[in-house]
């Protein structure tokens, strides 16, 4: 019992002891930051090898011990990871105890605000040491019919060869074994821990315990696993990483690409997995929101094959979304704002205000714009990947069901002679009560309505894109009525978008009548969120013209000014360049950027019209999650914000976009952005984008199998394998070589 407590105390904050490995000098407490003096600590991620290393120099009394840890999750074997410790007795000789084990008593407790929720998700934990020394742990995930098994094997290599037999001890849900080696001063012992994890959801693992044991036996040594890992990782990484003149910038971009790739990987793409807002970490309970809108375009461009999995995740939940629409008295599919395993709406009804300890109502489940973001991703995935099978069998159906939802949610308002969508919330979650009725939900949120217009038109195009036979089959499958496609266009043409008098798009009906704050951030207590601060003061953010993050501005980020103007014109709204500029300025003056998505969206939205301002936002966006001690990076990195930065470089600055199978190339490279190169895939062809203050070029890989159709500066080109299309800054001259 005491032994476990010592071990646990050494472990938590403890660089030294996580993942069930710990060491101690004979007779002393287990080494960790709680028990020893931390003389030196370094922690590094090598993206080239997808391996993390830490070095710890720990001292107790007169004995200094160094631990060098390296760890990787195998890119070759989806269920295997490896931790290697080199432990050196720097200035002492004697016995070293090595503990290894599995602690089933883990809970999600990283996110302070979520501690009020039950963080324990692993139950019914059992351990058994196998005859070959493998520690097998079986458990169940609470609330789900999923069982999980972890097998681990520890290999110890030591010069002295004096390894005492293992002693086992269990306590609660933890099981450890201990063995002792003898070290002389300066000597190092190498400890390899190889772990295999399987669940009952794995395709080939009806019994996860058998699967964990089998894959551990197949795994071989840590060295051979490392070689296999590198062979799998490096080609993928080479196809994704950025390169360029400014090393710190390139490192930032690569960290983003790395995080996207370790979240949506070749392995996860084969699972029934969505894209959680904080990657595979605890933040937001692991929920899937709309953040795939920022992530999937990057995955689609880098590794199109990986993008299909998260879209299938949405497809598998289409029936649940249909039922949700039906339950709301509507047609089509109403996707949830926050979802997890079942596809049901998981948004909590209350959120905790840490400033005053109150639970505040949370109406964000009304963020129905999530549906349009799914349609957007499907349409763009199809455009860039040419995955016709997916589009025919699943993608078009989802887009149409989402459009049907919008067509049924829009009701004709005789007063204004237009359709209206009521009771929704836009991306700016600070406004969730109608200023007119004080009831949850807003009327005619501009972002929701414009994206609904886009989705309705997209559904029309999607249907028309199918060949007659497939169109008829889909229509039969989903009982599409003949008049529906016309109704989609009618709603798209006549949906209301509110405007303020001087041509500025109004975020929702009534926004402009709210109170104006000269300094929006000044409404908050020092460093705190505005909504929480105002609630504590007995006020509400609903009363103020203050946005947490881009809402109207989001339309510029996604659609670009030209397409936005086109959609509005098709709906009979005049919106010229001056109104666009006014709209951007209006909201930028009212934004507090309290979502990590905020700065990156502003950078993209301003890229073409206000490059210097865009660059300032971009530079701020680059600091997200870089200083882990600030902010909430320890809860999980902000995947959407990180991916969005890459999207800004390629889509907004590089000007690489596509429409109807043709790559559009219209760069707006900021002068301050040093020479940078990024790779991308378009319709199975590899391209490299290279931008600098002088010129931006698009290079087709020599081993491409086809020419790529590119539209640039009003002309059409075919970029044959090995060819380069260059657009010079200033003159805008286009050359193909
Ligand atoms: C943002 C949402 C986002 C969520 C998860 C919230 O703070 O307002 O737009 O989807 O975080 O990243």
XYZ file of C-alpha atoms and ligand atoms in Angstrom:
749
model
C 0.000 0.000 0.000
C 2.715 2.452 1.027
C 4.745 1.501 -1.970
C 1.914 2.445 -4.346
C 1.323 5.754 -2.643
C 4.996 6.629 -2.941
C 4.962 5.627 -6.532
C 1.822 7.580 -7.272
C 3.162 10.624 -5.520
C 6.260 10.445 -7.618
C 4.259 10.061 -10.784
C 1.620 12.663 -11.491
C 3.243 15.983 -12.277
C 6.040 13.786 -12.719
C 7.813 13.733 -15.827
C 9.562 10.752 -14.399
C 6.820 8.372 -13.766
C 3.904 8.501 -16.103
C 2.819 5.610 -18.241
C 3.547 3.113 -15.534
C 7.306 3.252 -15.327
C 9.251 4.375 -12.277
C 12.690 3.849 -10.760
C 14.312 4.359 -7.365
C 17.625 3.825 -5.771
C 17.379 0.949 -3.279
C 15.693 2.130 -0.075
C 14.695 5.565 -1.403
C 11.325 6.891 -2.616
C 10.409 6.435 -6.276
C 12.052 9.150 -8.297
C 9.829 11.978 -9.423
C 9.428 15.690 -9.189
C 7.618 15.333 -5.859
C 10.327 13.321 -4.236
C 13.545 14.522 -5.801
C 15.223 17.723 -6.803
C 14.820 18.282 -10.527
C 18.273 19.420 -11.580
C 17.597 19.517 -15.311
C 14.631 18.893 -17.563
C 14.344 18.982 -21.314
C 11.402 17.905 -23.431
C 11.477 17.734 -27.212
C 9.345 16.540 -30.078
C 11.181 15.374 -33.164
C 8.682 15.667 -35.984
C 11.005 13.924 -38.461
C 10.796 10.726 -36.422
C 7.480 11.391 -34.645
C 9.189 10.711 -31.375
C 9.141 12.651 -28.106
C 12.126 12.683 -25.793
C 12.625 13.917 -22.261
C 15.722 14.146 -20.169
C 15.516 14.400 -16.416
C 18.327 14.806 -13.983
C 16.995 14.026 -10.513
C 18.780 14.178 -7.203
C 17.938 12.715 -3.819
C 20.482 13.284 -1.051
C 23.890 12.549 -2.575
C 22.661 10.471 -5.520
C 21.981 11.865 -8.989
C 20.120 9.795 -11.550
C 19.498 10.637 -15.183
C 16.487 9.374 -17.088
C 16.367 9.799 -20.855
C 12.996 8.819 -22.188
C 11.985 8.390 -25.811
C 8.501 7.403 -26.857
C 6.507 6.958 -30.012
C 3.112 5.738 -31.052
C 3.790 3.395 -33.931
C 2.888 4.749 -37.334
C 3.190 1.183 -38.616
C 1.050 -0.706 -36.094
C -2.158 1.065 -35.080
C -2.293 -0.447 -31.600
C 1.332 -0.319 -30.455
C 3.383 2.270 -28.627
C 6.848 2.163 -27.131
C 8.558 3.901 -24.236
C 12.294 3.526 -23.787
C 14.133 4.712 -20.711
C 17.880 4.942 -20.338
C 18.518 5.297 -16.623
C 22.030 6.244 -15.549
C 23.404 6.155 -12.004
C 25.458 9.314 -12.389
C 27.413 9.253 -9.164
C 26.317 6.271 -7.136
C 26.487 2.493 -7.165
C 23.929 0.057 -5.832
C 20.545 -1.494 -6.487
C 17.999 0.246 -8.735
C 14.354 -0.819 -8.430
C 12.338 -0.637 -11.632
C 8.540 -0.582 -11.397
C 6.336 -1.047 -14.382
C 2.629 -1.509 -14.488
C -0.752 -0.330 -15.558
C -2.871 1.971 -13.499
C -6.556 1.503 -14.240
C -7.427 4.131 -11.683
C -7.184 6.950 -14.186
C -9.711 9.691 -14.616
C -10.129 12.754 -16.737
C -9.141 15.535 -14.408
C -6.927 17.762 -16.499
C -9.638 20.287 -17.278
C -10.343 22.106 -14.086
C -13.788 23.318 -15.121
C -14.834 19.774 -15.919
C -13.958 18.355 -12.527
C -17.597 18.629 -11.509
C -18.300 15.870 -14.056
C -17.514 12.258 -13.342
C -14.068 11.853 -14.879
C -13.815 8.118 -14.400
C -14.530 6.277 -17.623
C -12.605 3.054 -17.138
C -14.304 0.473 -14.917
C -14.121 -3.234 -14.092
C -10.344 -3.268 -14.277
C -8.602 -6.667 -13.988
C -4.932 -7.549 -14.283
C -3.160 -10.800 -14.945
C 0.498 -11.576 -15.470
C 0.892 -14.075 -18.286
C 3.402 -16.947 -18.142
C 5.650 -15.062 -20.577
C 5.697 -12.028 -18.282
C 3.226 -9.883 -20.219
C 0.974 -7.803 -17.986
C -2.549 -7.947 -19.355
C -5.113 -5.432 -18.166
C -8.765 -5.684 -19.156
C -11.414 -3.085 -18.475
C -14.633 -1.629 -19.759
C -15.511 1.894 -20.788
C -18.327 3.085 -18.568
C -21.536 4.014 -20.327
C -20.539 2.178 -23.499
C -20.490 -1.448 -24.452
C -16.802 -1.251 -25.219
C -14.208 -3.423 -23.594
C -10.566 -2.567 -23.696
C -7.388 -4.562 -23.143
C -3.828 -3.393 -22.657
C -0.896 -5.740 -22.880
C 2.547 -4.581 -21.863
C 5.957 -6.136 -21.892
C 9.076 -4.688 -20.339
C 12.563 -5.644 -21.520
C 15.459 -4.649 -19.283
C 19.051 -4.628 -20.533
C 21.782 -3.981 -18.061
C 25.567 -4.479 -18.166
C 25.713 -6.204 -14.814
C 23.160 -8.820 -15.831
C 22.019 -9.060 -12.258
C 18.305 -8.813 -12.641
C 16.374 -10.078 -9.633
C 13.029 -11.867 -10.214
C 9.918 -9.707 -10.474
C 7.760 -8.990 -7.501
C 4.153 -8.178 -8.206
C 1.836 -5.954 -6.245
C -1.683 -4.729 -6.835
C -3.682 -2.005 -5.309
C -7.150 -0.953 -6.339
C -7.202 -0.717 -10.099
C -3.405 -0.650 -10.435
C -0.971 -3.485 -10.865
C 2.788 -3.090 -10.813
C 5.725 -5.404 -10.917
C 9.115 -4.612 -9.550
C 12.542 -5.911 -10.316
C 15.968 -4.855 -9.195
C 19.186 -4.380 -11.119
C 22.613 -3.401 -9.836
C 24.334 -0.386 -11.273
C 27.826 0.974 -10.862
C 28.461 4.715 -10.988
C 28.221 5.877 -14.613
C 26.383 2.734 -15.735
C 23.107 2.835 -17.697
C 20.203 0.425 -17.791
C 17.891 0.386 -20.805
C 14.207 -0.284 -20.120
C 11.855 -0.837 -23.048
C 8.161 -0.872 -22.397
C 6.098 -2.081 -25.350
C 2.368 -1.643 -25.076
C -0.482 -2.851 -27.211
C -4.037 -1.538 -26.833
C -7.152 -3.077 -28.357
C -10.849 -2.502 -27.902
C -13.891 -4.525 -28.834
C -14.525 -1.987 -31.611
C -11.383 -3.038 -33.498
C -12.293 -4.901 -36.655
C -10.119 -7.927 -35.923
C -10.535 -8.005 -32.173
C -13.739 -9.677 -31.053
C -11.773 -10.435 -27.888
C -9.525 -7.450 -27.137
C -7.476 -9.399 -24.584
C -6.505 -12.023 -27.164
C -5.801 -9.280 -29.684
C -3.598 -7.329 -27.244
C -1.561 -10.447 -26.454
C -1.287 -11.439 -30.103
C -0.136 -8.038 -31.321
C 2.373 -7.795 -28.494
C 3.820 -11.163 -29.480
C 4.015 -10.099 -33.095
C 5.530 -6.752 -32.172
C 9.158 -7.823 -31.757
C 11.763 -5.633 -30.087
C 11.625 -1.889 -29.481
C 14.391 -1.434 -32.079
C 12.541 -3.289 -34.813
C 9.336 -1.449 -33.916
C 11.170 1.839 -34.244
C 12.480 0.913 -37.696
C 8.998 -0.061 -38.874
C 7.585 3.122 -37.371
C 10.083 5.274 -39.291
C 9.464 3.436 -42.543
C 5.746 4.172 -42.201
C 6.021 7.708 -40.872
C 8.670 9.326 -43.001
C 7.095 9.116 -46.459
C 3.869 10.554 -45.062
C 5.673 13.327 -43.253
C 7.795 14.167 -46.290
C 4.610 14.711 -48.265
C 3.145 17.077 -45.711
C 5.807 19.163 -44.027
C 6.550 22.745 -44.953
C 9.955 24.086 -45.791
C 11.342 27.593 -46.315
C 13.668 30.417 -45.371
C 12.311 31.274 -41.938
C 13.121 28.361 -39.669
C 10.908 29.378 -36.686
C 7.933 29.954 -38.990
C 8.468 26.644 -40.750
C 8.651 24.922 -37.365
C 5.326 26.497 -36.376
C 3.684 25.397 -39.594
C 5.090 21.928 -39.229
C 3.876 21.605 -35.668
C 0.416 22.300 -37.044
C 0.750 19.788 -39.830
C 2.114 17.255 -37.351
C -0.778 17.693 -34.963
C -3.334 17.363 -37.734
C -1.594 14.243 -38.978
C -1.390 12.596 -35.570
C -5.094 13.266 -35.032
C -6.431 12.322 -38.435
C -3.986 9.633 -39.437
C -3.949 6.682 -41.794
C -5.006 4.640 -38.771
C -7.788 6.847 -37.441
C -9.162 7.151 -40.977
C -10.034 3.463 -40.833
C -11.881 3.835 -37.542
C -15.325 5.207 -36.874
C -13.786 8.468 -35.708
C -14.724 12.095 -36.088
C -12.461 15.062 -35.496
C -12.600 16.133 -31.842
C -12.050 19.837 -31.163
C -8.912 19.190 -29.100
C -7.648 16.125 -30.891
C -7.445 12.977 -28.808
C -7.352 14.866 -25.546
C -9.670 15.636 -22.678
C -10.703 19.173 -23.584
C -14.424 19.543 -24.366
C -14.936 15.903 -23.236
C -13.504 14.821 -26.588
C -16.597 16.118 -28.378
C -16.848 16.726 -32.091
C -18.137 20.237 -32.945
C -17.875 22.061 -36.255
C -14.091 22.348 -36.051
C -13.700 19.812 -38.860
C -14.592 22.768 -41.058
C -11.084 24.060 -40.339
C -9.312 20.716 -40.218
C -10.727 18.676 -43.063
C -9.696 21.035 -45.870
C -6.117 20.625 -44.691
C -6.401 16.842 -44.492
C -8.084 16.772 -47.887
C -5.204 18.713 -49.373
C -2.414 16.828 -47.613
C -3.688 13.277 -47.413
C -7.061 12.998 -49.173
C -7.396 9.335 -48.224
C -7.453 10.272 -44.558
C -10.316 12.718 -45.046
C -12.857 10.076 -46.003
C -12.982 8.537 -42.483
C -14.293 11.625 -40.661
C -16.899 12.098 -43.405
C -18.029 8.504 -42.990
C -18.274 9.198 -39.269
C -20.887 11.826 -40.168
C -22.612 9.492 -42.614
C -23.006 6.740 -40.024
C -24.852 9.278 -37.877
C -27.120 10.524 -40.652
C -30.111 8.542 -39.397
C -29.701 9.987 -35.928
C -29.586 13.469 -37.465
C -32.723 12.670 -39.437
C -34.502 11.620 -36.252
C -33.367 14.814 -34.531
C -34.895 16.879 -37.353
C -38.100 14.875 -37.140
C -38.241 15.369 -33.366
C -37.939 19.121 -33.957
C -40.846 18.962 -36.419
C -38.539 19.481 -39.413
C -37.347 17.552 -42.444
C -33.920 16.388 -43.556
C -31.028 15.978 -41.156
C -30.251 18.130 -38.130
C -26.696 17.341 -37.080
C -25.812 17.925 -33.424
C -23.629 20.805 -32.300
C -21.600 18.491 -30.070
C -21.497 14.790 -30.724
C -19.667 11.676 -29.646
C -20.259 7.963 -30.151
C -23.970 7.835 -30.892
C -24.409 11.007 -32.942
C -26.943 12.368 -30.479
C -26.764 15.950 -29.288
C -24.315 16.015 -26.365
C -24.163 19.742 -25.631
C -24.496 20.224 -21.873
C -27.504 22.322 -20.842
C -25.408 24.283 -18.353
C -21.914 25.686 -18.280
C -19.919 26.526 -15.211
C -18.857 30.094 -14.585
C -15.622 29.781 -12.609
C -15.716 33.469 -11.666
C -18.766 33.202 -9.437
C -19.356 29.453 -9.206
C -22.749 29.716 -10.942
C -24.039 27.328 -13.536
C -25.159 29.342 -16.568
C -27.621 28.138 -19.187
C -25.915 26.863 -22.329
C -28.023 27.141 -25.477
C -25.252 26.393 -27.944
C -27.098 23.280 -29.116
C -28.912 25.803 -31.322
C -25.757 26.199 -33.432
C -27.380 24.447 -36.337
C -24.900 25.948 -38.759
C -22.859 22.814 -38.041
C -24.925 21.085 -40.754
C -23.755 23.506 -43.439
C -20.151 22.960 -42.408
C -20.584 19.223 -43.011
C -22.059 19.895 -46.457
C -19.187 22.292 -47.166
C -16.583 19.649 -46.270
C -18.254 16.969 -48.368
C -18.510 19.176 -51.424
C -14.907 20.265 -51.157
C -13.631 16.775 -50.413
C -15.313 15.528 -53.551
C -13.982 18.435 -55.583
C -10.395 17.874 -54.484
C -10.298 14.089 -54.289
C -12.587 13.108 -57.182
C -13.859 10.305 -54.918
C -16.952 9.722 -57.031
C -17.981 6.528 -55.227
C -18.187 8.309 -51.915
C -20.059 11.216 -53.397
C -22.565 9.046 -55.245
C -23.258 6.653 -52.374
C -23.054 8.932 -49.367
C -21.879 12.493 -49.880
C -24.712 13.747 -52.085
C -27.269 12.186 -49.759
C -25.871 14.024 -46.737
C -25.730 17.365 -48.556
C -29.320 16.964 -49.712
C -30.599 15.971 -46.284
C -28.917 19.012 -44.750
C -30.417 21.252 -47.434
C -33.823 19.720 -46.789
C -33.413 20.656 -43.165
C -32.782 24.301 -44.091
C -35.654 24.334 -46.558
C -38.016 23.146 -43.844
C -36.559 25.393 -41.126
C -37.117 28.491 -43.297
C -40.595 29.948 -42.911
C -42.026 32.674 -45.090
C -42.349 36.001 -43.291
C -45.117 38.028 -44.979
C -43.962 41.148 -43.200
C -40.649 41.256 -45.066
C -41.634 39.103 -48.039
C -38.735 36.731 -47.408
C -37.944 33.447 -45.717
C -36.627 33.638 -42.178
C -34.760 31.167 -39.991
C -35.502 31.584 -36.331
C -34.160 30.204 -33.070
C -30.553 29.549 -33.997
C -27.155 30.621 -32.692
C -24.263 31.681 -34.890
C -20.572 30.955 -34.323
C -20.440 33.905 -31.890
C -21.820 32.046 -28.914
C -22.119 35.155 -26.793
C -25.503 35.895 -28.289
C -27.978 33.186 -27.569
C -31.146 35.022 -26.509
C -33.408 36.838 -28.899
C -33.305 40.592 -28.171
C -36.957 40.743 -29.212
C -38.372 37.963 -27.031
C -35.548 37.116 -24.644
C -36.079 33.452 -25.570
C -33.201 31.133 -26.555
C -32.130 31.521 -30.185
C -31.756 34.369 -32.653
C -33.698 35.319 -35.735
C -31.921 35.471 -39.085
C -28.354 35.003 -38.017
C -26.502 36.174 -41.129
C -23.850 33.447 -41.036
C -26.433 30.692 -40.640
C -28.625 32.071 -43.401
C -25.873 32.691 -45.941
C -24.439 29.225 -45.334
C -27.950 27.801 -45.623
C -28.207 29.555 -49.024
C -24.896 28.025 -50.004
C -26.009 24.554 -48.874
C -29.351 24.769 -50.661
C -27.611 25.714 -53.913
C -24.996 23.057 -53.337
C -27.698 20.381 -52.923
C -29.167 21.477 -56.228
C -25.760 21.153 -57.904
C -25.058 17.852 -56.142
C -28.235 16.317 -57.504
C -27.539 17.626 -60.982
C -23.975 16.231 -60.824
C -25.196 12.649 -60.555
C -25.855 10.673 -63.709
C -29.525 10.021 -64.348
C -29.480 6.461 -62.977
C -27.768 7.471 -59.714
C -29.970 10.526 -59.337
C -33.104 8.417 -59.682
C -31.776 5.827 -57.222
C -30.977 8.487 -54.643
C -34.325 10.218 -55.115
C -36.087 6.893 -54.504
C -33.937 6.102 -51.490
C -34.673 9.358 -49.706
C -38.221 9.819 -51.084
C -37.325 13.101 -52.750
C -40.384 14.958 -53.967
C -40.282 16.460 -57.459
C -40.795 19.996 -56.224
C -37.994 19.931 -53.654
C -35.031 21.065 -55.797
C -37.026 24.114 -56.923
C -37.964 24.853 -53.367
C -34.252 24.801 -52.391
C -33.479 27.459 -54.964
C -36.527 29.466 -53.999
C -35.446 29.533 -50.355
C -31.827 30.311 -51.314
C -33.009 33.241 -53.435
C -35.380 34.636 -50.865
C -33.780 33.995 -47.505
C -33.438 37.094 -45.346
C -30.082 38.570 -44.415
C -30.317 41.522 -42.038
C -28.407 44.720 -42.769
C -27.560 47.801 -40.777
C -28.411 51.098 -42.543
C -25.031 51.742 -44.140
C -24.861 48.411 -45.933
C -23.170 46.500 -43.119
C -24.455 42.942 -42.711
C -26.117 42.663 -39.324
C -25.037 39.622 -37.323
C -28.681 38.857 -36.501
C -31.884 40.825 -36.230
C -31.420 43.274 -33.411
C -27.624 43.133 -33.011
C -27.150 46.772 -34.019
C -29.632 47.912 -31.365
C -27.606 46.381 -28.540
C -25.341 48.515 -26.370
C -22.025 49.555 -27.863
C -18.841 49.168 -25.816
C -15.981 51.471 -26.711
C -13.565 48.768 -25.579
C -15.169 45.304 -25.804
C -12.375 43.662 -23.834
C -12.818 46.289 -21.143
C -16.119 44.619 -20.250
C -14.168 41.705 -18.821
C -12.482 41.386 -15.480
C -8.764 41.185 -15.918
C -7.986 38.350 -18.315
C -11.372 36.675 -17.832
C -14.045 35.948 -20.419
C -16.506 38.731 -21.115
C -19.626 36.564 -20.749
C -18.548 35.227 -17.361
C -17.453 38.660 -16.134
C -20.740 40.296 -17.080
C -22.778 37.487 -15.550
C -20.889 37.873 -12.304
C -21.688 41.590 -12.371
C -25.422 40.833 -12.811
C -25.319 41.899 -16.484
C -25.375 39.757 -19.636
C -23.253 39.731 -22.744
C -26.493 39.341 -24.715
C -27.109 43.038 -24.120
C -23.863 44.116 -25.808
C -22.471 44.429 -29.324
C -19.561 42.164 -28.467
C -18.584 39.011 -30.336
C -16.553 36.143 -28.950
C -15.342 35.175 -32.422
C -16.045 35.899 -36.095
C -19.623 35.355 -37.123
C -20.287 37.577 -40.143
C -16.504 37.713 -40.676
C -16.534 33.926 -40.930
C -18.350 34.298 -44.255
C -15.338 36.131 -45.681
C -12.986 33.439 -44.378
C -14.947 30.610 -45.935
C -16.446 32.028 -49.089
C -14.161 34.965 -49.840
C -15.594 38.349 -50.687
C -16.342 37.526 -54.335
C -18.421 34.435 -53.628
C -20.156 36.131 -50.720
C -21.170 39.017 -52.938
C -22.352 36.585 -55.575
C -24.556 34.664 -53.128
C -26.018 37.871 -51.755
C -26.630 39.209 -55.265
C -28.454 35.973 -56.147
C -30.664 36.696 -53.144
C -31.291 40.231 -54.363
C -28.957 42.034 -51.973
C -26.524 44.641 -53.248
C -23.269 44.321 -51.338
C -20.358 46.157 -52.873
C -16.682 46.378 -51.959
C -17.273 49.405 -49.721
C -20.014 47.626 -47.802
C -17.741 44.592 -47.485
C -14.942 46.705 -46.040
C -17.347 48.460 -43.658
C -18.741 45.125 -42.541
C -15.295 43.757 -41.717
C -14.270 46.905 -39.839
C -17.555 46.977 -37.937
C -17.089 43.496 -36.490
C -13.352 43.666 -35.946
C -14.027 46.594 -33.633
C -16.481 44.481 -31.626
C -14.574 41.229 -31.263
C -12.848 39.920 -28.154
C -11.191 36.877 -29.806
C -12.088 34.597 -26.950
C -12.080 31.536 -29.163
C -8.812 30.176 -30.512
C -10.483 30.110 -33.941
C -10.898 33.852 -33.945
C -7.520 35.243 -35.011
C -7.020 32.700 -37.745
C -10.423 33.436 -39.258
C -9.686 37.177 -39.224
C -6.318 36.525 -40.907
C -8.035 34.628 -43.718
C -10.930 37.063 -44.034
C -8.592 40.051 -44.450
C -5.923 38.367 -46.589
C -6.961 39.907 -49.877
C -8.306 43.306 -48.868
C -6.186 44.329 -45.876
C -2.934 42.330 -46.079
C -1.081 44.062 -43.272
C -3.917 43.655 -40.854
C -4.301 40.050 -41.955
C -0.622 39.423 -41.251
C -0.978 40.855 -37.739
C -3.829 38.430 -37.013
C -1.872 35.594 -38.599
C 1.135 36.333 -36.391
C -1.106 36.232 -33.334
C -2.682 32.993 -34.512
C 0.792 31.474 -34.710
C 1.181 31.862 -30.963
C -1.786 29.608 -30.182
C -0.660 26.719 -27.997
C 3.009 27.519 -28.379
C 3.462 28.505 -24.770
C 1.915 25.559 -22.969
C 2.044 27.182 -19.562
C -0.326 29.886 -20.747
C -3.838 29.193 -21.919
C -5.268 25.721 -22.017
C -2.913 23.751 -24.260
C -2.603 21.115 -21.545
C -6.280 20.266 -22.154
C -5.401 19.425 -25.749
C -4.141 21.557 -28.608
C -6.716 23.600 -30.502
C -6.889 21.509 -33.622
C -9.171 23.825 -35.620
C -7.043 26.879 -34.903
C -3.828 25.048 -35.745
C -5.163 23.591 -38.972
C -6.768 26.901 -39.922
C -3.350 28.573 -39.952
C -2.180 26.166 -42.642
C -5.345 26.796 -44.588
C -4.710 30.537 -44.476
C -1.232 30.048 -45.965
C -2.379 27.803 -48.806
C -5.880 29.028 -49.569
C -5.768 32.714 -48.671
C -2.126 33.710 -49.110
C -1.180 31.129 -51.732
C -4.585 31.632 -53.344
C -4.911 27.931 -54.172
C -8.540 26.925 -54.269
C -10.645 24.889 -56.636
C -13.987 24.818 -58.314
C -15.575 22.274 -60.614
C -12.436 20.188 -60.967
C -10.229 23.169 -61.831
C -7.546 24.505 -59.540
C -7.854 28.261 -59.031
C -4.582 30.075 -58.459
C -4.819 33.675 -57.323
C -2.171 34.455 -54.689
C -2.260 37.280 -52.152
C 1.110 36.552 -50.540
C 1.837 39.042 -47.731
C 5.136 40.885 -48.077
C 6.061 39.906 -44.532
C 5.683 36.180 -45.178
C 9.144 34.760 -45.971
C 9.712 32.194 -48.714
C 7.754 29.082 -47.786
C 7.053 25.820 -49.594
C 4.105 23.513 -48.937
C 2.912 20.394 -50.674
C -0.631 19.618 -51.662
C -2.602 16.983 -53.499
C -5.282 17.718 -56.028
C -7.171 14.922 -57.753
C -4.371 12.410 -57.104
C -1.674 14.760 -58.425
C 1.055 16.184 -56.211
C 1.831 19.901 -56.315
C 4.139 22.211 -54.474
C 3.266 25.772 -53.617
C 6.221 28.113 -53.187
C 5.577 31.702 -52.217
C 7.801 34.671 -51.556
C 7.524 38.449 -51.683
C 8.608 38.336 -55.357
C 6.486 35.546 -56.776
C 4.244 32.616 -55.983
C 4.688 29.398 -57.952
C 2.786 26.166 -58.311
C 4.964 23.209 -59.317
C 3.564 19.898 -60.547
C 5.554 16.868 -59.365
C 7.581 15.153 -62.082
C 5.986 11.799 -61.401
C 2.403 13.026 -61.654
C 0.314 10.863 -63.931
C -1.742 13.678 -65.475
C -1.725 17.376 -66.183
C -3.592 19.566 -63.694
C -6.089 22.116 -65.021
C -5.358 25.496 -63.427
C -7.214 28.797 -63.791
C -5.059 31.857 -63.111
C -5.640 35.530 -63.864
C -8.524 34.784 -66.195
C -6.641 32.157 -68.233
C -6.650 28.368 -68.274
C -3.477 26.303 -68.144
C -2.660 22.640 -67.964
C 0.184 22.020 -65.587
C 1.931 18.977 -67.034
C 4.159 16.828 -64.795
C 7.252 18.844 -63.852
C 5.822 22.178 -65.073
C 5.801 25.343 -62.955
C 3.252 28.145 -63.072
C 4.554 31.394 -61.617
C 2.705 34.593 -60.786
C 4.956 37.563 -60.104
C 4.082 39.971 -57.313
C 3.312 43.528 -58.443
C 2.969 43.006 -62.203
C 0.850 39.879 -61.741
C 2.573 38.416 -64.844
C 1.900 34.716 -65.318
C 4.521 32.370 -66.751
C 4.560 28.649 -67.280
C 7.875 26.814 -67.584
C -15.885 27.852 -29.963
C -16.504 26.951 -30.999
C -15.628 25.719 -31.168
C -15.407 25.059 -29.819
C -14.487 23.876 -29.907
C -15.686 27.090 -28.674
O -15.045 27.892 -27.747
O -16.730 28.947 -29.707
O -16.611 27.619 -32.236
O -16.243 24.816 -32.024
O -14.846 25.984 -28.938
O -13.257 24.235 -30.443
